[in-house]
Coordinates of C-alpha atoms in Angstrom, one line a residue:
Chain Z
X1 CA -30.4 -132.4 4.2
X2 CA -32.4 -129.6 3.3
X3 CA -35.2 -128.7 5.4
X4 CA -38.7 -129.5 4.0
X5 CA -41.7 -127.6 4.9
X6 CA -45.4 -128.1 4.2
X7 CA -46.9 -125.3 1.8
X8 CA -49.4 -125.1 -0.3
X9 CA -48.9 -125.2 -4.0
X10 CA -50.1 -121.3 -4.3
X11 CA -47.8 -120.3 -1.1
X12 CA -44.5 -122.2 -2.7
X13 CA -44.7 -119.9 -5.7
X14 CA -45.1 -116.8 -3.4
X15 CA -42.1 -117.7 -1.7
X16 CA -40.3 -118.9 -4.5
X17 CA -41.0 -115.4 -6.3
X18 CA -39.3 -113.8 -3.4
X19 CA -36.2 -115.9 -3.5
X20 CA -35.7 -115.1 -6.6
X21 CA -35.7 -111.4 -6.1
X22 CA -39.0 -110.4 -7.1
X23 CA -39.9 -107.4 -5.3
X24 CA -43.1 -106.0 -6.8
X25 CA -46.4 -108.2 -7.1
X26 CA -49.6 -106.4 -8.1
X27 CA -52.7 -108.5 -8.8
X28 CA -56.4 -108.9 -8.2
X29 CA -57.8 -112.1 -5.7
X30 CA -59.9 -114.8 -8.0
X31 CA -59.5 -118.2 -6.8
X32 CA -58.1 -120.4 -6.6
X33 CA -55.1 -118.7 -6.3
X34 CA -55.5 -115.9 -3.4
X35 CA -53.5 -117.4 -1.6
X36 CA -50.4 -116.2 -3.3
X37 CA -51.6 -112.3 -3.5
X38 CA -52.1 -113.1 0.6
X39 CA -48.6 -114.5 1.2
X40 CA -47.5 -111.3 -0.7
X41 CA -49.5 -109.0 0.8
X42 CA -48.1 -110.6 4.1
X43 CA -44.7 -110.7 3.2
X44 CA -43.5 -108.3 0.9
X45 CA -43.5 -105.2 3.4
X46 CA -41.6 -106.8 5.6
X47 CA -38.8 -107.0 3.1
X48 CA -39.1 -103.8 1.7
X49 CA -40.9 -105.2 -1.5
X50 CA -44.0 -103.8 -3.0
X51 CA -47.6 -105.2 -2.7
X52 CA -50.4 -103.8 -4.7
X53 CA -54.0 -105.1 -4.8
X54 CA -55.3 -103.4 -7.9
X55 CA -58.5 -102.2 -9.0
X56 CA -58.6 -104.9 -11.9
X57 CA -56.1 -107.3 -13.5
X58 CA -55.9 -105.3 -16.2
X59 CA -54.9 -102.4 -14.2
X60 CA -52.1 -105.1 -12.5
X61 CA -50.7 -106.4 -16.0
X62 CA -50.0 -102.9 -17.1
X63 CA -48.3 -101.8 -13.6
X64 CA -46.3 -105.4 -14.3
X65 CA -45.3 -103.5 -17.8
X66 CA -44.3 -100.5 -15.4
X67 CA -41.9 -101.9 -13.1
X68 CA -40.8 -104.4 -15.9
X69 CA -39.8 -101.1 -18.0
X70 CA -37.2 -100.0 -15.2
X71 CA -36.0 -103.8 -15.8
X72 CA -37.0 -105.2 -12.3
X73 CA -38.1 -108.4 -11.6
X74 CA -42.0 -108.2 -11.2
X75 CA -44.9 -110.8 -10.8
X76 CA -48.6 -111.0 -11.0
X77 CA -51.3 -113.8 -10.6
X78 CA -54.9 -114.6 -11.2
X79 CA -56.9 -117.4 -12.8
X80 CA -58.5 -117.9 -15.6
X81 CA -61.2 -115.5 -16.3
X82 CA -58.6 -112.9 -14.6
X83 CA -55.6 -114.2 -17.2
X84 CA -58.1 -113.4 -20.4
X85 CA -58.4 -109.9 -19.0
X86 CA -54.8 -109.5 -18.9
X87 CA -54.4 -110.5 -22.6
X88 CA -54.1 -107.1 -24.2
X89 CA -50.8 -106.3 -21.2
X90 CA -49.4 -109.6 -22.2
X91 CA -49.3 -108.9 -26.1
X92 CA -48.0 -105.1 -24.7
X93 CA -45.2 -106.5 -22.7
X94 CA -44.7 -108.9 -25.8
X95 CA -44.1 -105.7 -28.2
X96 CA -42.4 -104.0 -26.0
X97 CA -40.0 -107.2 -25.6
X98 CA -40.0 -107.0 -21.2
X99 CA -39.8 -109.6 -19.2
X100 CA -42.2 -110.5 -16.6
X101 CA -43.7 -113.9 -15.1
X102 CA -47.6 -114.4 -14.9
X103 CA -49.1 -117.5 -13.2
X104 CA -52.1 -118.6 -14.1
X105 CA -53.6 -121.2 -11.3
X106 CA -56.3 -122.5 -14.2
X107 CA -60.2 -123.1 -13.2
X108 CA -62.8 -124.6 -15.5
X109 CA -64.5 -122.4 -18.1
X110 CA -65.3 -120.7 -20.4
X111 CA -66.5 -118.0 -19.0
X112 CA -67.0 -117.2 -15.5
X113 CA -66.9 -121.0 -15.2
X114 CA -66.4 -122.5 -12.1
X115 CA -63.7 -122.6 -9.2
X116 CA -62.6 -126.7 -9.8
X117 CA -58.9 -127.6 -11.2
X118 CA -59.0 -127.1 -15.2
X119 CA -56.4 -127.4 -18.1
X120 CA -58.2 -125.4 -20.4
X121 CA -56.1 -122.6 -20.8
X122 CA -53.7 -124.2 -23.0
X123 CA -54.5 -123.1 -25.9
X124 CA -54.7 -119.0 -24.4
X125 CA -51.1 -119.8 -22.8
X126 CA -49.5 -121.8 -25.7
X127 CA -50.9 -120.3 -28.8
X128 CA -52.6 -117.1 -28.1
X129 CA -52.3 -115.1 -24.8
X130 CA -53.3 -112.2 -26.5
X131 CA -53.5 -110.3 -30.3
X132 CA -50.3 -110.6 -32.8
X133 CA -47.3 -113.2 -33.3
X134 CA -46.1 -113.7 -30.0
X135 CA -45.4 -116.7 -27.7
X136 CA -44.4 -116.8 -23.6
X137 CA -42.5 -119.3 -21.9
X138 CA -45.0 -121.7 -20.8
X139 CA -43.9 -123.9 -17.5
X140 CA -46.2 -127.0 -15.8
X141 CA -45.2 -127.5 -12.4
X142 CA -46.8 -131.2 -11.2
X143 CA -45.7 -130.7 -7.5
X144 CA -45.3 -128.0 -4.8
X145 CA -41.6 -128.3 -5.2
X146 CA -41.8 -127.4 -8.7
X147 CA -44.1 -124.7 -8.6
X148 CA -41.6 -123.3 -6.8
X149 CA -38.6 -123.7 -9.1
X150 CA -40.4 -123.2 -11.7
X151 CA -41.0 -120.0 -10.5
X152 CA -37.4 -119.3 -10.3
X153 CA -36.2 -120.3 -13.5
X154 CA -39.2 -118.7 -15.1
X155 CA -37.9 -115.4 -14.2
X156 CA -34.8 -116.4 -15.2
X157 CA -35.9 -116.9 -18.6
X158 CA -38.1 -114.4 -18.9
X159 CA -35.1 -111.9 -18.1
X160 CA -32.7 -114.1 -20.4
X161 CA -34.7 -113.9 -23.3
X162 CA -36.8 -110.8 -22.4
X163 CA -40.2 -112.2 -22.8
X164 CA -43.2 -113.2 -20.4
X165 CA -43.1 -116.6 -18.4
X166 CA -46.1 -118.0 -18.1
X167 CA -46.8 -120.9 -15.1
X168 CA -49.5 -122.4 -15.8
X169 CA -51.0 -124.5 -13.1
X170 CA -54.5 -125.5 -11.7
X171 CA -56.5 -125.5 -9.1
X172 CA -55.2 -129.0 -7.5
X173 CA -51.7 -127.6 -7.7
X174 CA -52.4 -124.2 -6.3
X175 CA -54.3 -125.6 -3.5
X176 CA -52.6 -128.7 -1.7
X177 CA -49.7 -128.8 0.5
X178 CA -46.4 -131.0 -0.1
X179 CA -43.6 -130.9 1.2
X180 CA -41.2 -128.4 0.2
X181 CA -37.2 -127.4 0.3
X182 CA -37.0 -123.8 -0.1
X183 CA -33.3 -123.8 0.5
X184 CA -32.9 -126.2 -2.3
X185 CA -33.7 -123.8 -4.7
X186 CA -31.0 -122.0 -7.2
X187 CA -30.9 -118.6 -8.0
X188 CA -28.5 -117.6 -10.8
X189 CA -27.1 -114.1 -10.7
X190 CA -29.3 -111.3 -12.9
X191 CA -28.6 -111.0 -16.4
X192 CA -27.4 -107.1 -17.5
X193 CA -30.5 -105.0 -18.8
X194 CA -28.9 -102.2 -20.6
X195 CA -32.0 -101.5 -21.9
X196 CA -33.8 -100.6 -18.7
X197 CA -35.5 -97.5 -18.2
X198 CA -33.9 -96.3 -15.1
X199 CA -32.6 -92.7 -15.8
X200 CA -29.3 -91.7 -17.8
X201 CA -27.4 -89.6 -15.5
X202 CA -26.8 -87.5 -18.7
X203 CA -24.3 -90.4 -19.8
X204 CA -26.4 -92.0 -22.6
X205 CA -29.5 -91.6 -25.3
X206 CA -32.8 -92.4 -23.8
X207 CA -33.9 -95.9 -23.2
X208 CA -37.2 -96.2 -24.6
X209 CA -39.9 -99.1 -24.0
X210 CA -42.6 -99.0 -26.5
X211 CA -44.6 -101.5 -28.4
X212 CA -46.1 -98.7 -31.0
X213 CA -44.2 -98.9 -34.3
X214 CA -45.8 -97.2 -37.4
X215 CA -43.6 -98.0 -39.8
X216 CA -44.8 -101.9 -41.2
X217 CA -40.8 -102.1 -41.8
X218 CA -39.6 -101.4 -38.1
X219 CA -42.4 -103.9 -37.0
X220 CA -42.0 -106.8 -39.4
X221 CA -37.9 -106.1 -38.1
X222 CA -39.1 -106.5 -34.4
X223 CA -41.3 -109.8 -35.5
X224 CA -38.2 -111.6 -37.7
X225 CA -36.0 -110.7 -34.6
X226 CA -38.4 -111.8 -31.8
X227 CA -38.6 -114.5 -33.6
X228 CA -35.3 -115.9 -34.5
X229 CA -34.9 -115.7 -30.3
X230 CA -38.0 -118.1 -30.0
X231 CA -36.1 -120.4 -32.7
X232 CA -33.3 -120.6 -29.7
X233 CA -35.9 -121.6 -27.0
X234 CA -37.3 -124.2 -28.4
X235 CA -33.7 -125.4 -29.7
X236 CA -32.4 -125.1 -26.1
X237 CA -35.1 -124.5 -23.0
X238 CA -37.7 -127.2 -23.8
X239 CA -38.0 -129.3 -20.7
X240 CA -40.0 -132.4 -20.0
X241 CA -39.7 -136.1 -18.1
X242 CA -40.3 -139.6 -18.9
X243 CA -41.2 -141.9 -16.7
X244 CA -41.1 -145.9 -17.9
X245 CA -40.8 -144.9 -21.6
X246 CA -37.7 -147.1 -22.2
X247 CA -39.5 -150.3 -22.9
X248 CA -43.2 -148.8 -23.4
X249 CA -45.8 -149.5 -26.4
X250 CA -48.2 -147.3 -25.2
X251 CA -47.7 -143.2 -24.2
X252 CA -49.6 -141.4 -21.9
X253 CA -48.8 -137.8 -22.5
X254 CA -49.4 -135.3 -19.3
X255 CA -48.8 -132.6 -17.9
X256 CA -49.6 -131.1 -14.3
X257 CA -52.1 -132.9 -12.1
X258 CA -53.2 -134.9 -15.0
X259 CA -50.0 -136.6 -14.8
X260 CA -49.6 -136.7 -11.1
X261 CA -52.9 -139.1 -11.8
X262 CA -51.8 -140.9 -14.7
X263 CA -49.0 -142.1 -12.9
X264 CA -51.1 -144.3 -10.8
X265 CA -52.9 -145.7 -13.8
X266 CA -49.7 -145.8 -15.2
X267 CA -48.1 -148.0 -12.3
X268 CA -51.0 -150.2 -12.1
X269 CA -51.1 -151.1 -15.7
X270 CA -47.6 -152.2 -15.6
X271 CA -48.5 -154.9 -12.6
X272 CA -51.0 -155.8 -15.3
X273 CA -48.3 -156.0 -17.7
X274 CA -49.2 -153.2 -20.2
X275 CA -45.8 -151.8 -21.4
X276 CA -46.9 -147.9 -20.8
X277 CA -45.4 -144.8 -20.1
X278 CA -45.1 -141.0 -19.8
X279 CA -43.6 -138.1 -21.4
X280 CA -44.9 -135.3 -19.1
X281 CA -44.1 -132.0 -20.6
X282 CA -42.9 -129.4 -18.5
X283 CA -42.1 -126.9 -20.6
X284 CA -45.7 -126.4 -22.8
X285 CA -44.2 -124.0 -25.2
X286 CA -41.5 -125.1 -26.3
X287 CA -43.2 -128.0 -26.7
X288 CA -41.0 -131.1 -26.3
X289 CA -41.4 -132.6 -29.8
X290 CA -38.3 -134.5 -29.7
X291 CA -39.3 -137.0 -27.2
X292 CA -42.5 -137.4 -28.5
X293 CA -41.4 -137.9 -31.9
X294 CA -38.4 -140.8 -30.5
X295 CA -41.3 -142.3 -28.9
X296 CA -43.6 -142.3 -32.4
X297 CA -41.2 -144.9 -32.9
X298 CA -41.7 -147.4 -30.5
X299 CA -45.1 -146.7 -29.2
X300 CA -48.0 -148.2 -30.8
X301 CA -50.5 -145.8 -29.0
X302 CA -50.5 -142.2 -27.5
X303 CA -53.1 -140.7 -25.0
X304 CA -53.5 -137.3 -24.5
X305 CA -54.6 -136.8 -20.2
X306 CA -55.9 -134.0 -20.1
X307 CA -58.8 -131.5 -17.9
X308 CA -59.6 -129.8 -21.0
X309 CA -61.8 -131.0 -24.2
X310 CA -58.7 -132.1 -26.2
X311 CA -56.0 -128.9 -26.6
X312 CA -52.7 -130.5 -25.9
X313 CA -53.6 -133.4 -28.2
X314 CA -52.9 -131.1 -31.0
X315 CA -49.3 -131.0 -30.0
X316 CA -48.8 -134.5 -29.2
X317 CA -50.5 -135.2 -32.8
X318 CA -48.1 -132.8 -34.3
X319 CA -44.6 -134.0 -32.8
X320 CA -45.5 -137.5 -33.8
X321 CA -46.9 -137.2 -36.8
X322 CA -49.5 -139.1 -37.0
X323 CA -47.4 -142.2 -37.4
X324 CA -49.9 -143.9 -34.4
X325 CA -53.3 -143.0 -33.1
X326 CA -53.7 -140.5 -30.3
X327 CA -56.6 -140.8 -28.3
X328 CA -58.5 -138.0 -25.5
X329 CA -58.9 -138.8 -22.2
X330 CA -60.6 -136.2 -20.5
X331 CA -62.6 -134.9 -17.7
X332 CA -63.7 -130.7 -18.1
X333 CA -65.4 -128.4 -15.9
X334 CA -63.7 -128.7 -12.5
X335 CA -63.7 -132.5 -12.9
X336 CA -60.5 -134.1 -12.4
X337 CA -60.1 -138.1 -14.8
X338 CA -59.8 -140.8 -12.0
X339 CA -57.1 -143.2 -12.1
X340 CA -59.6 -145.9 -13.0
X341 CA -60.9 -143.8 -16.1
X342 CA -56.5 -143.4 -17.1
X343 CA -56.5 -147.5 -16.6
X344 CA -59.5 -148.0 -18.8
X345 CA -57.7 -146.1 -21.4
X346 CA -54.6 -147.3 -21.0
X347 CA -56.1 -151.2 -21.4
X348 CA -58.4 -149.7 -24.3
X349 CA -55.5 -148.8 -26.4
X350 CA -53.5 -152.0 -25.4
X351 CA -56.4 -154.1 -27.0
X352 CA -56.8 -151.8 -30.0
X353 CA -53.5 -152.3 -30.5
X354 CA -52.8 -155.7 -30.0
X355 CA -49.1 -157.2 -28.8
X356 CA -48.8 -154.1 -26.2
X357 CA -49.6 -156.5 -23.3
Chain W
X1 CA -46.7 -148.4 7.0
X2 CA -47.4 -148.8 3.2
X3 CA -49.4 -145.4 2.0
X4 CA -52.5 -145.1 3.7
X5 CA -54.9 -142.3 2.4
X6 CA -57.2 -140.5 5.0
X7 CA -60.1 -138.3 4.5
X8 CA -60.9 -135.7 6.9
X9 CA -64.7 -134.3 7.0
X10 CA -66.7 -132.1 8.9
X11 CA -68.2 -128.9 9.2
X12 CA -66.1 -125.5 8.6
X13 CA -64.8 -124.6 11.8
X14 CA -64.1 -127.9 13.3
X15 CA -60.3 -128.1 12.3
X16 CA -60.6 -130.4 9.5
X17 CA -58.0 -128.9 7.3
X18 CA -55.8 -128.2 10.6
X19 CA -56.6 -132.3 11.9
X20 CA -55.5 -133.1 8.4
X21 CA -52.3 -131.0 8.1
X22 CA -51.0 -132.3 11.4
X23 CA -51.4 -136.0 10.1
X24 CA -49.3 -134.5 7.2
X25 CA -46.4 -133.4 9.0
X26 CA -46.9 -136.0 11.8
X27 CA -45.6 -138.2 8.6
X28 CA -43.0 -135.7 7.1
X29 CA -41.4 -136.3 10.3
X30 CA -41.0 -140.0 10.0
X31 CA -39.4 -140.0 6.6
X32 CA -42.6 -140.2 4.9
X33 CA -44.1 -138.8 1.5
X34 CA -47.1 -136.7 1.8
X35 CA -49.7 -134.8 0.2
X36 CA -52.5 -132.4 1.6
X37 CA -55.3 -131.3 -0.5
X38 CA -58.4 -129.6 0.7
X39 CA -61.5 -129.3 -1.0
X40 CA -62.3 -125.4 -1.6
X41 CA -65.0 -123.6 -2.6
X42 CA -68.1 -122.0 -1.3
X43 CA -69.2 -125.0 0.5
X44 CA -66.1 -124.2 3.3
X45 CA -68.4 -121.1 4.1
X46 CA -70.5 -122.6 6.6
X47 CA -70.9 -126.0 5.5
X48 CA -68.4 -128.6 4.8
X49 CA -65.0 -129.3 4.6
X50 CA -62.7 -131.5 4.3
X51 CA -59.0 -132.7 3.2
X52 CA -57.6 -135.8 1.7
X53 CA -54.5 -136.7 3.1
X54 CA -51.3 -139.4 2.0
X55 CA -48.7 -140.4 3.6
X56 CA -46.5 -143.2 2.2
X57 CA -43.1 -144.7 1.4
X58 CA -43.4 -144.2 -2.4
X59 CA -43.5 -140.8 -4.0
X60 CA -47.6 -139.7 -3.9
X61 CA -48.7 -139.5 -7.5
X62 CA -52.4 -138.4 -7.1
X63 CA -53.3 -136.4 -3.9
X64 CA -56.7 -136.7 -4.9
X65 CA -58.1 -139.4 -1.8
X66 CA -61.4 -141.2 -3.7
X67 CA -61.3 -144.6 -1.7
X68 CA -60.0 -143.5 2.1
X69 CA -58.1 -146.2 4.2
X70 CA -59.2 -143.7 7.1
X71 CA -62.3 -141.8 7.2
X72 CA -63.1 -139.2 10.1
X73 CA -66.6 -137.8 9.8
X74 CA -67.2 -134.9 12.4
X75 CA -70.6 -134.6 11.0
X76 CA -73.4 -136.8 10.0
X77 CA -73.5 -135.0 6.6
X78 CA -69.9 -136.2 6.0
X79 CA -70.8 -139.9 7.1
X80 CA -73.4 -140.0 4.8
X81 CA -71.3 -138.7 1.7
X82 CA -68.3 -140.6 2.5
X83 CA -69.4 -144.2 4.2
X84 CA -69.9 -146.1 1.1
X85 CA -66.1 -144.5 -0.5
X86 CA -64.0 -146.5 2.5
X87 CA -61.9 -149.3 1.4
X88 CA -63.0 -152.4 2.5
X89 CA -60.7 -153.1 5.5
X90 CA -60.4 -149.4 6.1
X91 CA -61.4 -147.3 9.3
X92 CA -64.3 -144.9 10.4
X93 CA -63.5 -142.6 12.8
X94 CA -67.0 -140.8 13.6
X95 CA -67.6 -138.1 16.2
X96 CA -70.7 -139.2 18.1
X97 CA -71.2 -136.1 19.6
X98 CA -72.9 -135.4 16.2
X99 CA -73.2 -138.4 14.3
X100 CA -76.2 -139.9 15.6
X101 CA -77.0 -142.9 13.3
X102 CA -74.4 -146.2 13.6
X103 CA -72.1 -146.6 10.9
X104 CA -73.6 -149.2 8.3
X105 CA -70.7 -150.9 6.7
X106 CA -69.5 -154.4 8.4
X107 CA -65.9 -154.7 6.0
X108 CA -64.7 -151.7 8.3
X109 CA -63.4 -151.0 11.5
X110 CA -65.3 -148.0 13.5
X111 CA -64.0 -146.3 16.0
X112 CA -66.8 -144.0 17.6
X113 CA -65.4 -140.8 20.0
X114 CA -67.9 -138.5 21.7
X115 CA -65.3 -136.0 21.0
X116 CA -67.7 -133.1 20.9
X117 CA -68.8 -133.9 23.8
X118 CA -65.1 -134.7 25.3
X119 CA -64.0 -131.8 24.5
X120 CA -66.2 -129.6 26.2
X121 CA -65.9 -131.5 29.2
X122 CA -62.4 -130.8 28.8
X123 CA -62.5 -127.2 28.5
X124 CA -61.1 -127.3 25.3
X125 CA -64.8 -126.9 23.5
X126 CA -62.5 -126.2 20.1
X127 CA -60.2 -129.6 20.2
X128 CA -62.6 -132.2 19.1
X129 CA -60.6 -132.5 16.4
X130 CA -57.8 -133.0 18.0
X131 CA -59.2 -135.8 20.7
X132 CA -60.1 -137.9 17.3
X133 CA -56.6 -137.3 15.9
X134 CA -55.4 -138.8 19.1
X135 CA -57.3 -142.1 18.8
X136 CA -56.4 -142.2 15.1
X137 CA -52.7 -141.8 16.1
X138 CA -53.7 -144.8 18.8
X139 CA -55.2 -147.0 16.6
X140 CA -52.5 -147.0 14.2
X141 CA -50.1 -147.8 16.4
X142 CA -47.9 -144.2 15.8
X143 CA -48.9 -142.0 19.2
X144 CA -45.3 -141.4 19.7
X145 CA -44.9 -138.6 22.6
X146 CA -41.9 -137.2 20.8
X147 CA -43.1 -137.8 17.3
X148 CA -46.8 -136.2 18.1
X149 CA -45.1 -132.9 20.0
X150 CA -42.8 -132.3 17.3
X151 CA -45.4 -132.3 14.5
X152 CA -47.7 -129.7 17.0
X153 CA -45.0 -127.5 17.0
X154 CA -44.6 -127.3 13.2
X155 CA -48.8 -126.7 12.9
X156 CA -49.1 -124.1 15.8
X157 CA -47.1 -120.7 15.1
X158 CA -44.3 -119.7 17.6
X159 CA -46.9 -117.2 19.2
X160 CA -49.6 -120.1 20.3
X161 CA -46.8 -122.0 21.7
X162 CA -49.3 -122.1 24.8
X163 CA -51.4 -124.6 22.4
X164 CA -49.0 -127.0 22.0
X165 CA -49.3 -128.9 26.0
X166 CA -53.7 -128.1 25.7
X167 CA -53.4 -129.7 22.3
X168 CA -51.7 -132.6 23.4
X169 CA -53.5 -133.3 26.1
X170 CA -56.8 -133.0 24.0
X171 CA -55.0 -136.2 22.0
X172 CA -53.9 -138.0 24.9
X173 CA -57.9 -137.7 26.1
X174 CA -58.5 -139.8 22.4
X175 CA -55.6 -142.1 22.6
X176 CA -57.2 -143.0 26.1
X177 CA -60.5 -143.2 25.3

């Protein structure tokens, strides 16, 4: 039996990061995620690796495009307002097709905002982390032990398919402590990178890492190619769970700490006897449309749980079509929904729609 | 034990989030699930703190404690915000040291330490905590010698080993009390 250790959310992915080989972290301390620049800062010269507090996080994103260029595995962190500063090196490292993982430990907004748990990034992370077509890997851990294997496999696919992996977490994540099995964890051997910067020794053409391309030709080329590769993700990485969706009517769709709450709704609607369940997304891009779109079938309600105003409701309404109602249930700002407010929904939607109890 | 939820309060510096993460491991130990989360923010600098803590059979889906089983208030502030949250049934654990009003709910149990006071008696002025950990330990039937010095030597570092017998002792002085 593996041997499980308390850590907090922040910490696991720190750790996690290291396990997986990552040996250079730059970043800038926002909160609520510190911690994990501390843990680095801690760590990673005892192992030879490389901590960097930088001036700004936009100065950390472009060293992540540095060491990313010479093909090694490389991290930074921040939170909110700190990821929107890091846009313009996230649509670089796109262009420039490197791989890298960013984690975003979300906090309400917009803005400055405040320094409570907050979804509201969604949209920045799923649709839009900075200018031009491009999309990143986008993972949702919902316990410590995810963040941190999340953390591993979202190197793994960043270097796989040469693109940024985003975790997107929150404050609640980031913050508490759960028991953890760091020797649980699987780390798959490195993929090649033949591309790397890392000196010819005279025996090949220059490498050459660049998202500048004049020529409208050459870039549309990069664009169609970029994006036949993100046609294989969502065919083959999307990752989610279900949770009492065999026999349910109604569909709570969450991700994160809005579905480590909706779970208890969740388990005390069913000693009510409201047939309800949960797809819980954990891959946000790809989206997981399939099981949403099996369940359009059977379910005669979705909610969206969410710590935003409504974002990942647009998915949800997308991958079922609108063939039954999806409804918001929401706190914003640093608030977190209760598991009362879930059960009033849940019961809401099982009256609306009559038969689900 | 079905999951019981405890919320830790006080003022920064008292050893909430330290009281709290021992409970925590206290029931990793025995098999159990568990979840820690603190608040944070710029009310830890200097004013209050606390943690909500889980610890059950079933996997913990929200670690977000609203309606305690167990409260311990190491300040009066904290027994004012937190009294009325208490499940009916639950416990209040109250440092009188510092808590100088009784506690006005009759549907709980209220177990009232002078562990400020205790503590500095005991020449441990920094384990009040601690001595109210003990008695929470007590009361709940789990102050297990072998169980309790196994979870302080997962929450004090290799180097403070020193710490582990003073902090013991410091809940042994609760359990007692």
């Amino acid at each position: 039996m593996s041997d499980k250790v308390l850590m907090k959310g922040n910490e696991a992915i720190a750790e996690a990061a290291i396990i997986a080989g990552c040996r250079h972290y730059f970043g800038y301390p926002i909160t609520p995620q510190t911690e994990i620049a501390a843990y680095m800062a801690k760590r990673m010269p005892k192992i030879g690796g490389c901590f960097l507090q930088a001036e700004s996080e936009i100065a950390a994103i472009n060293m992540v495009y540095g060491v990313a260029s010479t093909g090694k595995r490389v991290m930074t962190s921040s939170s909110s307002p700190g990821i929107s500063l890091k846009g313009e090196g996230l649509s670089y490292l796109a262009g420039a097709d490197l791989p890298s993982l960013v984690i975003n430990v979300q906090r309400g907004g917009p803005g400055l905002g405040g320094i409570q748990p907050s979804q509201s990034d969604y949209f920045q992370a799923t649709r839009a982390g900075g200018h031009g077509d491009f999309k990143m890997i986008v993972l949702a851990p919902a316990s410590v032990q995810e963040m941190a294997e999340l953390t591993v496999k979202g190197f793994e696919l960043a270097d796989k398919y040469r693109m940024t992996a985003m975790i997107l977490a929150d404050g609640t994540m980031g913050q508490m402590m759960e028991p953890v099995a760091l020797d649980a964890l699987k780390v798959n051997p490195t993929v090649e990178k033949p591309w790397a910067t890392v000196g010819t020794k005279m025996e090949r053409e220059h490498n050459i890492v660049n998202s500048l391309f004049l020529d409208p030709a050459a870039l549309e080329q990069t664009n169609f190619e970029r994006f036949e590769r993100y046609k294989t993700i969502e065919e083959t990485e999307t990752l989610y769970e279900e949770y009492l969706m065999d026999d349910a009517e109604i569909c709570v769709a969450a991700f994160g700490i809005a579905a480590r709450v909706s779970k208890n709704a969740i388990d005390e609607a069913r000693k009510q006897g409201i047939k309800v369940g949960m797809i819980r997304p954990i891959t946000l891009w790809p989206f997981p449309t399939a099981p949403f779109k099996k369940a359009a079938e059977h379910c005669k309600a979705f909610i969206s749980v969410e710590l935003s105003m409504g974002q990942m409701i647009e998915d949800v309404r997308l991958a079922t079509e609108c063939k039954a109602p999806v409804t918001l249930c929401n706190r914003v700002g640093g608030m977190i929904p209760s598991p009362e407010q879930v059960l009033a929904s849940i019961c809401k939607a099982a009256e609306q729609n009559g038969g689900a109890k | 034990m079905s999951t019981k939820q405890f919320l830790f309060s006080g003022f920064g510096g008292q050893g909430i989030l330290f009281a709290g993460k021992f409970v925590a491991y206290k029931g990793l130990m025995a098999g159990k699930n568990v979840s820690w989360l603190p608040s944070y923010g710029p009310e830890m600098r200097g004013g209050t703190a606390s943690c909500g803590v889980i610890v059950g059979d079933e996997a913990v889906g929200s670690p977000i404690v609203s309606t305690p089983d167990v409260l311990v208030a190491m300040n009066l502030p904290s027994l004012d915000k937190y009294e009325s949250s208490v499940a009916p049934g639950g416990i209040i654990f109250v440092d009188s040291t510092l808590v100088t009003r009784p506690v006005n709910r009759t549907d709980v149990t209220v177990y009232a330490l002078p562990a400020t006071q205790m503590a500095s008696d005991n020449g441990t002025p920094t384990l009040a905590n601690m001595i109210l950990v003990g008695k929470i330990l007590e009361a709940l039937g789990e102050f297990d010698e072998e169980g309790v010095r196994a979870a302080l030597g997962k929450v004090i570092s290799a180097k403070r080993a020193d710490m582990l017998d003073v902090n013991f002792n410091a809940m042994k002085l609760g359990a007692n009390y």
